[in-house]
PDB file of C-alpha atoms in Angstrom:
ATOM      1  CA  UNK A  26     117.708 292.079 235.683  1.00 72.00           C
ATOM      2  CA  UNK A  27     117.173 288.826 233.863  1.00 80.00           C
ATOM      3  CA  UNK A  28     114.048 287.038 234.837  1.00 89.00           C
ATOM      4  CA  UNK A  29     111.419 284.480 233.821  1.00 94.00           C
ATOM      5  CA  UNK A  30     107.782 285.519 234.059  1.00 96.00           C
ATOM      6  CA  UNK A  31     105.345 282.675 234.518  1.00 97.00           C
ATOM      7  CA  UNK A  32     101.591 282.974 234.062  1.00 97.00           C
ATOM      8  CA  UNK A  33      99.106 282.281 235.393  1.00 97.00           C
ATOM      9  CA  UNK A  34     100.076 281.752 239.049  1.00 96.00           C
ATOM     10  CA  UNK A  35      96.962 279.589 239.565  1.00 97.00           C
ATOM     11  CA  UNK A  36      95.025 277.711 236.972  1.00 98.00           C
ATOM     12  CA  UNK A  37      91.823 275.801 237.661  1.00 98.00           C
ATOM     13  CA  UNK A  38      90.464 273.640 234.818  1.00 98.00           C
ATOM     14  CA  UNK A  39      87.727 271.017 234.531  1.00 98.00           C
ATOM     15  CA  UNK A  40      88.926 267.430 234.349  1.00 98.00           C
ATOM     16  CA  UNK A  41      89.267 266.494 230.640  1.00 98.00           C
ATOM     17  CA  UNK A  42      89.911 270.116 229.530  1.00 98.00           C
ATOM     18  CA  UNK A  43      93.223 271.474 228.334  1.00 98.00           C
ATOM     19  CA  UNK A  44      95.675 273.650 230.452  1.00 98.00           C
ATOM     20  CA  UNK A  45      98.247 276.142 229.090  1.00 98.00           C
ATOM     21  CA  UNK A  46     101.005 277.732 231.159  1.00 98.00           C
ATOM     22  CA  UNK A  47     103.270 280.390 229.616  1.00 98.00           C
ATOM     23  CA  UNK A  48     106.808 281.574 230.479  1.00 97.00           C
ATOM     24  CA  UNK A  49     108.514 284.642 229.103  1.00 97.00           C
ATOM     25  CA  UNK A  50     112.236 284.994 229.490  1.00 96.00           C
ATOM     26  CA  UNK A  51     114.686 287.848 228.927  1.00 93.00           C
ATOM     27  CA  UNK A  52     118.098 286.175 228.447  1.00 89.00           C
ATOM     28  CA  UNK A  53     118.715 285.859 224.706  1.00 88.00           C
ATOM     29  CA  UNK A  54     121.328 283.235 225.223  1.00 87.00           C
ATOM     30  CA  UNK A  55     118.972 280.736 226.719  1.00 89.00           C
ATOM     31  CA  UNK A  56     118.799 277.560 224.679  1.00 89.00           C
ATOM     32  CA  UNK A  57     117.292 274.983 226.999  1.00 92.00           C
ATOM     33  CA  UNK A  58     113.784 275.294 228.373  1.00 95.00           C
ATOM     34  CA  UNK A  59     112.556 272.688 230.859  1.00 96.00           C
ATOM     35  CA  UNK A  60     109.272 272.180 232.694  1.00 97.00           C
ATOM     36  CA  UNK A  61     109.189 270.594 236.164  1.00 97.00           C
ATOM     37  CA  UNK A  62     106.201 269.286 238.036  1.00 98.00           C
ATOM     38  CA  UNK A  63     106.120 269.316 241.802  1.00 97.00           C
ATOM     39  CA  UNK A  64     103.391 267.512 243.604  1.00 96.00           C
ATOM     40  CA  UNK A  65     102.563 268.512 247.169  1.00 93.00           C
ATOM     41  CA  UNK A  66     105.315 267.492 249.464  1.00 91.00           C
ATOM     42  CA  UNK A  67     107.417 265.993 246.763  1.00 94.00           C
ATOM     43  CA  UNK A  68     110.554 266.896 244.792  1.00 96.00           C
ATOM     44  CA  UNK A  69     110.316 268.702 241.407  1.00 96.00           C
ATOM     45  CA  UNK A  70     110.567 266.326 238.473  1.00 97.00           C
ATOM     46  CA  UNK A  71     111.247 267.073 234.874  1.00 96.00           C
ATOM     47  CA  UNK A  72     108.250 266.402 232.697  1.00 98.00           C
ATOM     48  CA  UNK A  73     109.344 267.775 229.342  1.00 97.00           C
ATOM     49  CA  UNK A  74     112.064 269.988 227.917  1.00 95.00           C
ATOM     50  CA  UNK A  75     112.860 271.698 224.635  1.00 94.00           C
ATOM     51  CA  UNK A  76     115.971 273.046 223.015  1.00 90.00           C
ATOM     52  CA  UNK A  77     116.238 276.239 221.007  1.00 84.00           C
ATOM     53  CA  UNK A  78     116.631 274.412 217.681  1.00 82.00           C
ATOM     54  CA  UNK A  79     113.125 272.947 218.025  1.00 82.00           C
ATOM     55  CA  UNK A  80     109.769 274.687 217.900  1.00 91.00           C
ATOM     56  CA  UNK A  81     107.584 272.042 219.488  1.00 95.00           C
ATOM     57  CA  UNK A  82     107.953 268.825 221.409  1.00 95.00           C
ATOM     58  CA  UNK A  83     105.235 266.345 222.431  1.00 97.00           C
ATOM     59  CA  UNK A  84     105.075 263.494 224.893  1.00 95.00           C
ATOM     60  CA  UNK A  85     101.635 261.927 225.030  1.00 96.00           C
ATOM     61  CA  UNK A  86      99.290 264.526 226.699  1.00 98.00           C
ATOM     62  CA  UNK A  87     102.059 267.009 227.312  1.00 98.00           C
ATOM     63  CA  UNK A  88     103.611 269.433 224.822  1.00 98.00           C
ATOM     64  CA  UNK A  89     105.916 272.356 224.874  1.00 97.00           C
ATOM     65  CA  UNK A  90     106.136 275.104 222.299  1.00 97.00           C
ATOM     66  CA  UNK A  91     108.982 277.663 221.927  1.00 96.00           C
ATOM     67  CA  UNK A  92     108.911 281.014 220.246  1.00 95.00           C
ATOM     68  CA  UNK A  93     112.468 282.265 220.393  1.00 93.00           C
ATOM     69  CA  UNK A  94     111.745 285.497 218.577  1.00 93.00           C
ATOM     70  CA  UNK A  95     109.151 286.441 221.186  1.00 94.00           C
ATOM     71  CA  UNK A  96     111.140 284.804 223.965  1.00 94.00           C
ATOM     72  CA  UNK A  97     108.406 282.696 225.354  1.00 95.00           C
ATOM     73  CA  UNK A  98     107.625 279.064 225.729  1.00 97.00           C
ATOM     74  CA  UNK A  99     104.467 277.241 226.872  1.00 98.00           C
ATOM     75  CA  UNK A 100     103.436 274.078 228.449  1.00 98.00           C
ATOM     76  CA  UNK A 101     100.275 272.429 227.086  1.00 98.00           C
ATOM     77  CA  UNK A 102      98.418 269.577 228.918  1.00 98.00           C
ATOM     78  CA  UNK A 103      95.476 268.032 227.122  1.00 98.00           C
ATOM     79  CA  UNK A 104      92.755 265.832 228.594  1.00 98.00           C
ATOM     80  CA  UNK A 105      93.744 266.798 232.102  1.00 98.00           C
ATOM     81  CA  UNK A 106      93.411 264.225 234.857  1.00 97.00           C
ATOM     82  CA  UNK A 107      93.337 264.537 238.701  1.00 97.00           C
ATOM     83  CA  UNK A 108      96.990 263.445 238.830  1.00 97.00           C
ATOM     84  CA  UNK A 109      97.983 266.513 236.902  1.00 98.00           C
ATOM     85  CA  UNK A 110      97.204 268.667 239.946  1.00 98.00           C
ATOM     86  CA  UNK A 111     100.581 270.086 241.056  1.00 97.00           C
ATOM     87  CA  UNK A 112     102.778 273.138 240.794  1.00 97.00           C
ATOM     88  CA  UNK A 113     104.556 273.527 237.544  1.00 98.00           C
ATOM     89  CA  UNK A 114     107.875 275.450 237.109  1.00 97.00           C
ATOM     90  CA  UNK A 115     109.641 276.608 234.007  1.00 97.00           C
ATOM     91  CA  UNK A 116     113.320 277.647 233.834  1.00 95.00           C
ATOM     92  CA  UNK A 117     115.694 279.441 231.506  1.00 92.00           C
ATOM     93  CA  UNK A 118     119.307 280.620 231.385  1.00 84.00           C
ATOM     94  CA  UNK A 119     120.719 277.208 232.047  1.00 84.00           C
ATOM     95  CA  UNK A 120     118.238 276.635 234.828  1.00 88.00           C
ATOM     96  CA  UNK A 121     119.679 279.471 236.887  1.00 87.00           C
ATOM     97  CA  UNK A 122     116.516 281.462 236.692  1.00 92.00           C
ATOM     98  CA  UNK A 123     113.060 280.011 237.350  1.00 94.00           C
ATOM     99  CA  UNK A 124     109.460 281.034 237.038  1.00 95.00           C
ATOM    100  CA  UNK A 125     107.545 281.526 240.223  1.00 94.00           C
ATOM    101  CA  UNK A 126     105.343 278.474 239.516  1.00 95.00           C
ATOM    102  CA  UNK A 127     101.773 277.774 238.487  1.00 97.00           C
ATOM    103  CA  UNK A 128      99.460 275.865 240.728  1.00 97.00           C
ATOM    104  CA  UNK A 129      97.253 273.703 238.494  1.00 98.00           C
ATOM    105  CA  UNK A 130      94.023 272.525 239.976  1.00 98.00           C
ATOM    106  CA  UNK A 131      91.927 269.941 238.215  1.00 98.00           C
ATOM    107  CA  UNK A 132      88.293 270.036 239.176  1.00 96.00           C
ATOM    108  CA  UNK A 133      86.425 266.748 239.051  1.00 92.00           C
TER     109      UNK A 133
ATOM    110  CA  UNK B   6     120.109 253.456 240.542  1.00 71.00           C
ATOM    111  CA  UNK B   7     119.798 255.449 243.762  1.00 84.00           C
ATOM    112  CA  UNK B   8     118.409 258.971 243.529  1.00 94.00           C
ATOM    113  CA  UNK B   9     119.728 262.156 244.915  1.00 97.00           C
ATOM    114  CA  UNK B  10     120.012 261.909 248.732  1.00 97.00           C
ATOM    115  CA  UNK B  11     119.838 264.901 250.998  1.00 98.00           C
ATOM    116  CA  UNK B  12     120.467 264.880 254.734  1.00 97.00           C
ATOM    117  CA  UNK B  13     119.042 265.724 257.120  1.00 97.00           C
ATOM    118  CA  UNK B  14     115.398 266.014 256.089  1.00 97.00           C
ATOM    119  CA  UNK B  15     114.516 268.470 258.772  1.00 97.00           C
ATOM    120  CA  UNK B  16     116.435 270.964 260.810  1.00 97.00           C
ATOM    121  CA  UNK B  17     115.489 273.471 263.470  1.00 98.00           C
ATOM    122  CA  UNK B  18     118.069 276.112 264.318  1.00 98.00           C
ATOM    123  CA  UNK B  19     118.215 279.380 266.239  1.00 98.00           C
ATOM    124  CA  UNK B  20     119.066 282.735 264.782  1.00 98.00           C
ATOM    125  CA  UNK B  21     122.863 283.274 264.721  1.00 98.00           C
ATOM    126  CA  UNK B  22     123.661 279.610 264.472  1.00 98.00           C
ATOM    127  CA  UNK B  23     125.162 277.960 261.445  1.00 98.00           C
ATOM    128  CA  UNK B  24     124.056 274.875 259.581  1.00 98.00           C
ATOM    129  CA  UNK B  25     125.523 272.367 257.100  1.00 98.00           C
ATOM    130  CA  UNK B  26     123.415 270.454 254.598  1.00 98.00           C
ATOM    131  CA  UNK B  27     124.555 267.423 252.678  1.00 98.00           C
ATOM    132  CA  UNK B  28     123.801 266.119 249.223  1.00 98.00           C
ATOM    133  CA  UNK B  29     124.831 262.864 247.523  1.00 98.00           C
ATOM    134  CA  UNK B  30     124.189 262.964 243.764  1.00 96.00           C
ATOM    135  CA  UNK B  31     123.221 260.124 241.490  1.00 94.00           C
ATOM    136  CA  UNK B  32     126.176 257.913 240.768  1.00 93.00           C
ATOM    137  CA  UNK B  33     128.002 259.214 237.687  1.00 89.00           C
ATOM    138  CA  UNK B  34     126.586 262.776 237.966  1.00 90.00           C
ATOM    139  CA  UNK B  35     129.286 265.354 238.328  1.00 89.00           C
ATOM    140  CA  UNK B  36     127.201 268.484 238.615  1.00 91.00           C
ATOM    141  CA  UNK B  37     125.438 269.455 241.832  1.00 94.00           C
ATOM    142  CA  UNK B  38     123.223 272.523 242.158  1.00 94.00           C
ATOM    143  CA  UNK B  39     121.540 274.014 245.193  1.00 97.00           C
ATOM    144  CA  UNK B  40     118.226 275.873 245.364  1.00 97.00           C
ATOM    145  CA  UNK B  41     116.205 277.581 247.945  1.00 97.00           C
ATOM    146  CA  UNK B  42     112.454 277.184 247.783  1.00 96.00           C
ATOM    147  CA  UNK B  43     110.118 279.367 249.741  1.00 93.00           C
ATOM    148  CA  UNK B  44     106.278 279.589 249.356  1.00 83.00           C
ATOM    149  CA  UNK B  45     105.441 281.970 246.570  1.00 70.00           C
ATOM    150  CA  UNK B  46     109.041 282.468 245.536  1.00 73.00           C
ATOM    151  CA  UNK B  47     109.568 279.427 243.408  1.00 82.00           C
ATOM    152  CA  UNK B  48     113.107 278.149 243.188  1.00 92.00           C
ATOM    153  CA  UNK B  49     116.049 280.436 243.779  1.00 95.00           C
ATOM    154  CA  UNK B  50     119.430 279.280 242.448  1.00 94.00           C
ATOM    155  CA  UNK B  51     122.134 279.261 245.043  1.00 96.00           C
ATOM    156  CA  UNK B  52     125.171 277.730 243.374  1.00 93.00           C
ATOM    157  CA  UNK B  53     126.383 274.978 241.132  1.00 92.00           C
ATOM    158  CA  UNK B  54     129.473 272.775 241.435  1.00 93.00           C
ATOM    159  CA  UNK B  55     131.182 270.734 238.849  1.00 90.00           C
ATOM    160  CA  UNK B  56     134.311 268.670 239.510  1.00 88.00           C
ATOM    161  CA  UNK B  57     134.851 270.434 242.854  1.00 92.00           C
ATOM    162  CA  UNK B  58     134.694 273.868 241.320  1.00 92.00           C
ATOM    163  CA  UNK B  59     131.912 276.360 241.786  1.00 92.00           C
ATOM    164  CA  UNK B  60     130.827 277.287 238.309  1.00 88.00           C
ATOM    165  CA  UNK B  61     128.035 279.656 239.090  1.00 88.00           C
ATOM    166  CA  UNK B  62     126.612 281.557 242.051  1.00 93.00           C
ATOM    167  CA  UNK B  63     123.188 283.008 242.521  1.00 93.00           C
ATOM    168  CA  UNK B  64     122.285 286.291 244.199  1.00 93.00           C
ATOM    169  CA  UNK B  65     122.678 285.259 247.829  1.00 96.00           C
ATOM    170  CA  UNK B  66     124.805 286.792 250.599  1.00 97.00           C
ATOM    171  CA  UNK B  67     128.172 285.414 251.489  1.00 96.00           C
ATOM    172  CA  UNK B  68     126.657 283.654 254.488  1.00 98.00           C
ATOM    173  CA  UNK B  69     125.668 280.947 251.987  1.00 98.00           C
ATOM    174  CA  UNK B  70     128.588 278.803 250.794  1.00 97.00           C
ATOM    175  CA  UNK B  71     129.171 275.371 249.540  1.00 97.00           C
ATOM    176  CA  UNK B  72     131.693 272.918 248.365  1.00 97.00           C
ATOM    177  CA  UNK B  73     132.001 269.674 246.409  1.00 96.00           C
ATOM    178  CA  UNK B  74     134.218 266.751 247.182  1.00 96.00           C
ATOM    179  CA  UNK B  75     136.080 264.467 244.819  1.00 94.00           C
ATOM    180  CA  UNK B  76     133.288 261.874 244.989  1.00 93.00           C
ATOM    181  CA  UNK B  77     130.846 264.631 243.780  1.00 93.00           C
ATOM    182  CA  UNK B  78     129.065 264.801 247.117  1.00 97.00           C
ATOM    183  CA  UNK B  79     128.294 268.350 248.064  1.00 97.00           C
ATOM    184  CA  UNK B  80     127.660 270.305 251.228  1.00 98.00           C
ATOM    185  CA  UNK B  81     126.075 273.714 251.698  1.00 98.00           C
ATOM    186  CA  UNK B  82     126.699 275.927 254.674  1.00 98.00           C
ATOM    187  CA  UNK B  83     124.735 278.805 256.034  1.00 98.00           C
ATOM    188  CA  UNK B  84     126.296 280.866 258.731  1.00 96.00           C
ATOM    189  CA  UNK B  85     124.751 283.401 261.102  1.00 97.00           C
ATOM    190  CA  UNK B  86     121.236 282.135 260.352  1.00 98.00           C
ATOM    191  CA  UNK B  87     118.412 284.651 259.997  1.00 98.00           C
ATOM    192  CA  UNK B  88     114.620 284.015 260.244  1.00 97.00           C
ATOM    193  CA  UNK B  89     114.383 284.633 256.518  1.00 95.00           C
ATOM    194  CA  UNK B  90     116.567 281.609 255.817  1.00 97.00           C
ATOM    195  CA  UNK B  91     113.730 279.305 256.768  1.00 97.00           C
ATOM    196  CA  UNK B  92     113.019 277.404 253.592  1.00 97.00           C
ATOM    197  CA  UNK B  93     113.210 274.079 251.740  1.00 97.00           C
ATOM    198  CA  UNK B  94     116.768 273.593 250.394  1.00 98.00           C
ATOM    199  CA  UNK B  95     116.877 271.464 247.338  1.00 98.00           C
ATOM    200  CA  UNK B  96     119.858 269.796 245.844  1.00 97.00           C
ATOM    201  CA  UNK B  97     119.923 268.583 242.275  1.00 96.00           C
ATOM    202  CA  UNK B  98     122.425 266.618 240.155  1.00 94.00           C
ATOM    203  CA  UNK B  99     122.855 266.333 236.474  1.00 91.00           C
ATOM    204  CA  UNK B 100     125.231 264.624 234.079  1.00 82.00           C
ATOM    205  CA  UNK B 101     126.386 267.868 232.495  1.00 67.00           C
ATOM    206  CA  UNK B 102     128.683 265.910 230.236  1.00 58.00           C
ATOM    207  CA  UNK B 103     128.891 268.767 227.697  1.00 53.00           C
ATOM    208  CA  UNK B 104     128.244 272.514 227.529  1.00 51.00           C
ATOM    209  CA  UNK B 105     126.799 273.690 230.694  1.00 51.00           C
ATOM    210  CA  UNK B 106     123.324 273.892 232.114  1.00 67.00           C
ATOM    211  CA  UNK B 107     121.407 272.072 229.474  1.00 80.00           C
ATOM    212  CA  UNK B 108     120.861 268.781 231.200  1.00 86.00           C
ATOM    213  CA  UNK B 109     117.764 267.711 233.109  1.00 91.00           C
ATOM    214  CA  UNK B 110     118.020 268.126 236.891  1.00 93.00           C
ATOM    215  CA  UNK B 111     117.358 265.343 239.278  1.00 95.00           C
ATOM    216  CA  UNK B 112     116.275 266.681 242.583  1.00 97.00           C
ATOM    217  CA  UNK B 113     116.573 265.313 246.063  1.00 97.00           C
ATOM    218  CA  UNK B 114     113.756 265.489 248.608  1.00 96.00           C
ATOM    219  CA  UNK B 115     115.238 268.507 250.233  1.00 97.00           C
ATOM    220  CA  UNK B 116     116.147 269.663 253.672  1.00 98.00           C
ATOM    221  CA  UNK B 117     113.500 271.790 255.412  1.00 97.00           C
ATOM    222  CA  UNK B 118     115.252 274.330 257.542  1.00 98.00           C
ATOM    223  CA  UNK B 119     113.378 276.246 260.221  1.00 97.00           C
ATOM    224  CA  UNK B 120     115.078 279.128 261.916  1.00 98.00           C
ATOM    225  CA  UNK B 121     113.548 280.333 265.195  1.00 97.00           C
TER     226      UNK B 121
END
């Protein structure tokens, strides 16, 4: 069936380094690709999204890249800070299918 | 602007019982979606309502149902509860003012359901 594969499931990086999380989707009709951040005990919140007519989008330290041919999109966080520690989720197919999440740990 | 409000925050039920969860979307938002979140499973889509109509349904048994009222508030019902239904149930609203499913979701804090 249709799915979204998200990797890695856990990512530990040194504070100040970069982090990259990748999602691969199967539904060719998907045209909206959001990333949500969920801090411990809190609700998921949208941090960045991209539409299929764009290859890359940046917002300060966060960027998302999309490769529609290969059906994958990635979240890039540069100069990581302690407050980036959270679980990150990607979604596709109109946000009906979600990745399993990536726990990002920022080591001081 | 008030955010998405879910009530109650916590619920403890016994197997076989039924439960109703409530969600009030952000004012002006007409789409309400429901998700189940369990550890290690991410978010599983339950269903989505727009203008009182269910537009999409996830792969959940018929014990899970929902509805939306004319003021966009939504309720979700789970009948004949099973232990495996223990989870955080999240509601999200979006503007959805054009072609579907391409709007950012605004989540509530969720209702944590424990089935014993």
